[in-house]
Amino acid sequence: MTARATERNDAPVVLDATDRALVNALQGGFPLCDEPYRAVGEGLGLSGDEVLERLRRLLDRKVLTRFGPMYQIERIGGAFVLAALKVPEADYERIAGLVNALPEVAHNYRREHALNMWFVLATETPQGIPAAIGKIEAATGLPVFAFPKEREYFVEMKLEA
Amino acid sequence: MDEIDRRLVVATQGGLPLVPRPYHALADVLGIPAAEVRARLAAMLDAGAIRRIGAVPNHYALGYRFNGMTVWDVDDARVDAMGEKIGALPFVTHCYRRPRHLPDWPYNLFAMVHCKSREDADRLVEEIAALLGPACRARDVLYSSRILKKTGLRIAG
């Protein structure tokens, strides 16, 4: 991989022990009570305001990419599909810009393979997926390889801080 | 999902309000009582429409620099039994069966692993390979080298 592809916006961040405990606590179930940040803080020896202040800083520093409900869009009538492109290296930045411009692209990663751009389409209806694929193929002139899930065996995205 | 649920999704897909009483803040936006906001979120959690309410970490910022999409060409007759086994490994965060695209792509089983070193990642890949044994005909590991976008779901408001 070239130097350009190192994670320019994603260098490891130094976290103190309290930040680590908070990141770990916030990956569990968040309480549905009147003052949930205060409730989370009680287990960590923090006030609700301290939890909020640290949470804002973790989001600002991009240690966390988001905080809130993680929707399983298929259960609310929509669709998620993993898809990939074989992008010519010389045109990579331009194609990334075209793909990322679509609101249906929820996330997008460069991966080291002939199929070197992998993204997830999230649409409000199942029909939105072929429409989004059509838009990407028209904009980029490249065929989209779609990898709809046929079976889900396990999903639980938690990383210990 | 009714119209109020839909508005609740739109109001929270970017994140939960960072104020001491976030459900009250959402209640003000939606014009419903805070107790109803909580009840609707609880119902969506029960129904699996919300996997969980919480933080999505940036792998790289936490030091997980080796995020590998391991992919395997597994005998169709055995892939579901194997998928359940691989998905149950403590270090696998996502495990799916997906279609092959021959001849470019012979793989039908996908399992994500996240590691702080290449050595750890290689060891986990070998652990999966050992479990698959002769049921697996070919394999690859695609490491992510850059996050190009990571916003999550965005439906129109």
XYZ file of C-alpha atoms in Angstrom:
318
model
C 0.000 0.000 0.000
C 1.202 3.488 -0.764
C 1.852 6.082 1.906
C -1.160 8.040 0.714
C -3.420 5.250 1.835
C -2.401 5.349 5.479
C -5.318 6.518 7.557
C -4.809 10.234 7.358
C -7.906 10.932 9.444
C -7.691 7.885 11.667
C -4.465 7.848 13.623
C -4.710 6.019 16.956
C -5.779 8.394 19.715
C -4.467 8.343 23.272
C -7.369 7.769 25.657
C -7.251 7.956 29.436
C -8.632 5.132 31.567
C -11.944 6.977 32.063
C -12.411 7.472 28.307
C -11.747 3.776 27.763
C -14.258 2.780 30.407
C -16.799 5.165 28.875
C -16.269 3.885 25.302
C -16.732 0.323 26.563
C -19.819 1.222 28.616
C -21.407 3.077 25.697
C -21.119 0.025 23.432
C -23.619 -1.797 25.628
C -27.312 -1.047 26.044
C -27.943 2.650 26.662
C -30.656 3.235 29.272
C -34.138 4.440 28.326
C -34.646 6.627 31.397
C -35.124 10.383 31.894
C -31.426 11.148 32.398
C -29.548 8.325 30.692
C -26.147 10.062 30.592
C -26.311 10.480 34.358
C -27.282 6.808 34.727
C -24.258 5.747 32.631
C -22.015 8.028 34.707
C -23.119 6.442 37.979
C -21.348 3.220 37.071
C -18.159 5.091 36.206
C -17.975 7.676 38.981
C -18.852 10.525 36.585
C -21.619 13.103 36.613
C -24.028 13.283 33.679
C -22.333 16.495 32.519
C -18.920 14.838 32.618
C -20.242 11.938 30.515
C -21.637 14.405 27.967
C -18.434 16.432 27.877
C -16.285 13.333 27.298
C -18.740 11.936 24.753
C -18.655 15.205 22.759
C -14.865 15.139 22.806
C -14.747 11.476 21.699
C -17.037 12.352 18.781
C -15.042 15.506 17.913
C -11.792 13.545 17.896
C -13.495 10.843 15.813
C -12.771 8.118 18.362
C -16.491 7.454 17.953
C -18.074 7.898 14.542
C -21.564 8.226 15.977
C -23.646 7.781 19.080
C -27.303 6.771 18.983
C -29.693 4.040 17.848
C -28.204 1.583 15.341
C -31.046 0.858 12.969
C -31.458 -2.507 11.292
C -33.063 -0.986 8.205
C -34.402 -4.291 6.858
C -36.685 -4.510 9.886
C -38.223 -1.150 9.013
C -38.869 -1.885 5.354
C -35.533 -0.880 3.884
C -32.469 -2.684 2.606
C -28.709 -2.876 3.172
C -26.419 -4.301 0.499
C -22.646 -4.702 0.433
C -21.200 -3.852 -2.971
C -17.797 -3.449 -4.577
C -16.046 -1.860 -7.553
C -12.807 -2.575 -9.400
C -11.480 0.962 -9.631
C -8.473 1.843 -11.815
C -5.795 3.267 -9.475
C -5.287 6.433 -11.502
C -8.969 7.286 -11.166
C -9.443 6.216 -7.537
C -9.993 9.605 -5.892
C -12.460 10.785 -8.495
C -14.496 7.567 -8.325
C -14.467 7.670 -4.501
C -15.906 11.186 -4.672
C -18.682 10.080 -7.055
C -19.617 7.069 -4.906
C -19.460 8.946 -1.597
C -21.698 11.711 -2.988
C -24.698 9.359 -2.898
C -26.633 9.566 0.389
C -27.454 5.854 -0.074
C -23.760 5.043 0.542
C -23.634 4.519 4.324
C -19.947 3.697 4.463
C -17.148 3.002 2.066
C -13.714 1.418 2.555
C -10.673 0.972 0.408
C -9.562 -2.674 0.533
C -6.487 -4.254 -0.984
C -7.756 -6.494 -3.784
C -8.672 -6.168 -7.467
C -12.084 -5.265 -6.046
C -10.632 -2.286 -4.208
C -13.648 -0.231 -3.166
C -16.250 -1.776 -0.834
C -19.326 0.120 0.273
C -22.670 -0.485 1.918
C -25.857 0.830 0.336
C -28.682 1.587 2.772
C -32.027 2.479 1.239
C -35.473 3.092 2.606
C -37.060 0.507 0.311
C -35.704 -2.650 -1.353
C -36.281 -1.006 -4.767
C -33.844 1.717 -3.728
C -30.918 -0.715 -4.054
C -31.087 -1.357 -7.841
C -31.771 2.361 -8.309
C -28.629 3.288 -6.340
C -26.562 0.667 -8.204
C -27.829 2.105 -11.489
C -26.788 5.607 -10.426
C -23.296 4.420 -9.456
C -22.823 2.500 -12.705
C -24.010 5.490 -14.743
C -21.797 7.949 -12.839
C -18.632 5.817 -12.813
C -18.965 3.695 -15.950
C -17.918 0.685 -13.840
C -19.937 -2.467 -13.119
C -21.081 -2.795 -9.490
C -20.583 -6.211 -7.853
C -23.465 -6.624 -5.410
C -23.161 -8.957 -2.424
C -26.598 -9.030 -0.798
C -26.554 -11.120 2.346
C -28.197 -14.488 1.841
C -27.886 -15.485 5.469
C -26.719 -13.661 8.602
C -24.921 -15.927 11.070
C -23.738 -13.328 13.564
C -23.476 -9.553 13.999
C -22.185 -7.787 17.075
C -19.830 -4.924 16.503
C -18.118 -4.182 19.805
C -14.452 -3.303 20.156
C -12.738 -3.077 23.513
C -11.103 0.328 23.976
C -43.382 1.434 11.397
C -45.842 4.324 11.427
C -45.236 7.962 10.502
C -44.112 8.915 14.031
C -41.582 6.038 14.105
C -40.309 7.209 10.746
C -39.857 10.750 12.050
C -38.098 9.313 15.108
C -35.670 7.436 12.812
C -34.988 10.623 10.832
C -34.477 12.604 14.062
C -32.002 10.076 15.531
C -30.153 8.543 12.549
C -27.431 11.198 12.909
C -27.214 10.537 16.641
C -29.001 10.919 19.955
C -29.177 14.516 21.286
C -26.200 15.285 23.555
C -28.236 16.963 26.279
C -29.032 15.723 29.800
C -32.590 14.664 28.844
C -32.274 13.433 25.234
C -35.664 11.717 25.067
C -37.361 14.936 26.185
C -35.452 16.835 23.485
C -36.741 14.360 20.870
C -40.240 14.616 22.341
C -40.144 18.393 21.791
C -39.083 17.936 18.157
C -41.750 15.299 17.446
C -44.551 16.837 19.511
C -45.183 13.705 21.585
C -44.520 12.935 25.280
C -41.038 11.769 26.313
C -42.540 8.549 27.680
C -43.835 7.783 24.194
C -40.385 8.401 22.667
C -38.913 5.907 25.131
C -41.718 3.398 24.533
C -41.268 3.605 20.755
C -37.494 3.122 21.038
C -38.057 0.179 23.403
C -40.514 -1.377 20.942
C -38.042 -0.983 18.055
C -35.313 -2.586 20.201
C -37.639 -5.516 20.996
C -38.534 -5.921 17.326
C -34.883 -5.809 16.250
C -35.437 -2.623 14.229
C -32.788 -1.091 16.499
C -29.845 -3.434 17.170
C -28.748 -1.341 20.132
C -28.474 2.257 21.265
C -24.857 3.164 21.725
C -21.517 4.259 20.405
C -19.973 3.261 17.081
C -16.195 3.296 17.549
C -13.695 4.219 14.865
C -11.597 1.041 14.685
C -8.408 2.866 13.786
C -8.667 5.422 16.596
C -8.904 2.550 19.103
C -5.764 1.001 17.606
C -7.479 -1.710 15.541
C -5.439 -1.125 12.397
C -5.921 -4.560 10.854
C -9.569 -4.838 9.872
C -9.805 -7.873 7.700
C -12.746 -9.078 5.670
C -11.934 -12.784 5.540
C -13.649 -14.543 2.636
C -13.956 -18.259 2.015
C -15.199 -20.543 -0.737
C -17.127 -23.120 1.252
C -19.002 -26.127 -0.051
C -22.660 -25.076 -0.437
C -23.844 -28.158 1.417
C -21.792 -27.202 4.483
C -21.705 -23.406 4.422
C -24.624 -22.832 6.809
C -23.307 -25.193 9.481
C -19.848 -23.658 9.103
C -21.218 -20.093 9.121
C -22.848 -20.732 12.500
C -19.556 -22.044 13.887
C -17.444 -19.199 12.508
C -19.998 -16.605 13.650
C -19.790 -18.020 17.180
C -16.026 -17.362 17.411
C -15.515 -14.581 19.978
C -13.389 -12.433 17.667
C -15.706 -12.440 14.639
C -17.908 -9.310 14.585
C -19.946 -10.031 11.442
C -20.495 -13.302 9.589
C -22.625 -13.713 6.482
C -23.283 -15.932 3.500
C -23.206 -13.916 0.262
C -23.369 -14.780 -3.457
C -20.300 -15.703 -5.506
C -19.473 -13.741 -8.677
C -17.653 -16.247 -10.861
C -15.018 -16.109 -12.195
C -13.921 -12.949 -10.321
C -15.154 -13.918 -6.905
C -15.481 -17.553 -5.749
C -16.157 -16.758 -2.065
C -19.518 -17.287 -0.349
C -18.694 -16.948 3.384
C -17.633 -13.570 4.824
C -16.302 -13.040 8.386
C -14.909 -9.744 9.722
C -12.013 -9.656 12.200
C -10.486 -6.573 13.858
C -6.951 -6.685 15.269
C -4.221 -4.418 16.586
C -1.413 -6.299 14.819
C -0.977 -8.224 11.615
C 0.292 -11.206 13.639
C -2.965 -11.324 15.632
C -4.989 -11.117 12.428
C -2.983 -13.923 10.774
C -3.493 -16.113 13.827
C -7.280 -15.575 13.775
C -7.445 -16.304 10.050
C -5.637 -19.600 10.681
C -8.079 -20.387 13.474
C -10.993 -19.938 11.065
C -9.189 -21.998 8.394
C -8.622 -24.827 10.878
C -12.307 -24.852 11.775
C -13.357 -24.944 8.106
C -10.875 -27.674 7.217
C -11.556 -29.412 3.892
C -14.982 -27.698 3.557
C -13.045 -24.638 2.351
C -11.618 -24.638 -1.185
C -10.134 -21.136 -1.413
C -9.757 -18.062 0.756
C -8.550 -14.485 0.892
C -8.328 -11.644 3.418
C -9.108 -8.101 2.308
C -7.708 -5.534 4.736
C -9.193 -2.066 4.733
C -6.522 0.546 4.149
C -8.665 3.660 4.292
C -12.074 4.777 5.486
C -13.533 6.627 2.501
C -16.884 7.359 4.156
C -18.599 6.394 7.393
C -21.856 8.159 8.048
C -24.275 5.274 8.543
C -27.899 5.202 7.504
C -29.413 8.398 6.055
C -33.027 8.345 4.967
C -34.694 11.499 3.693
C -36.372 13.664 6.341
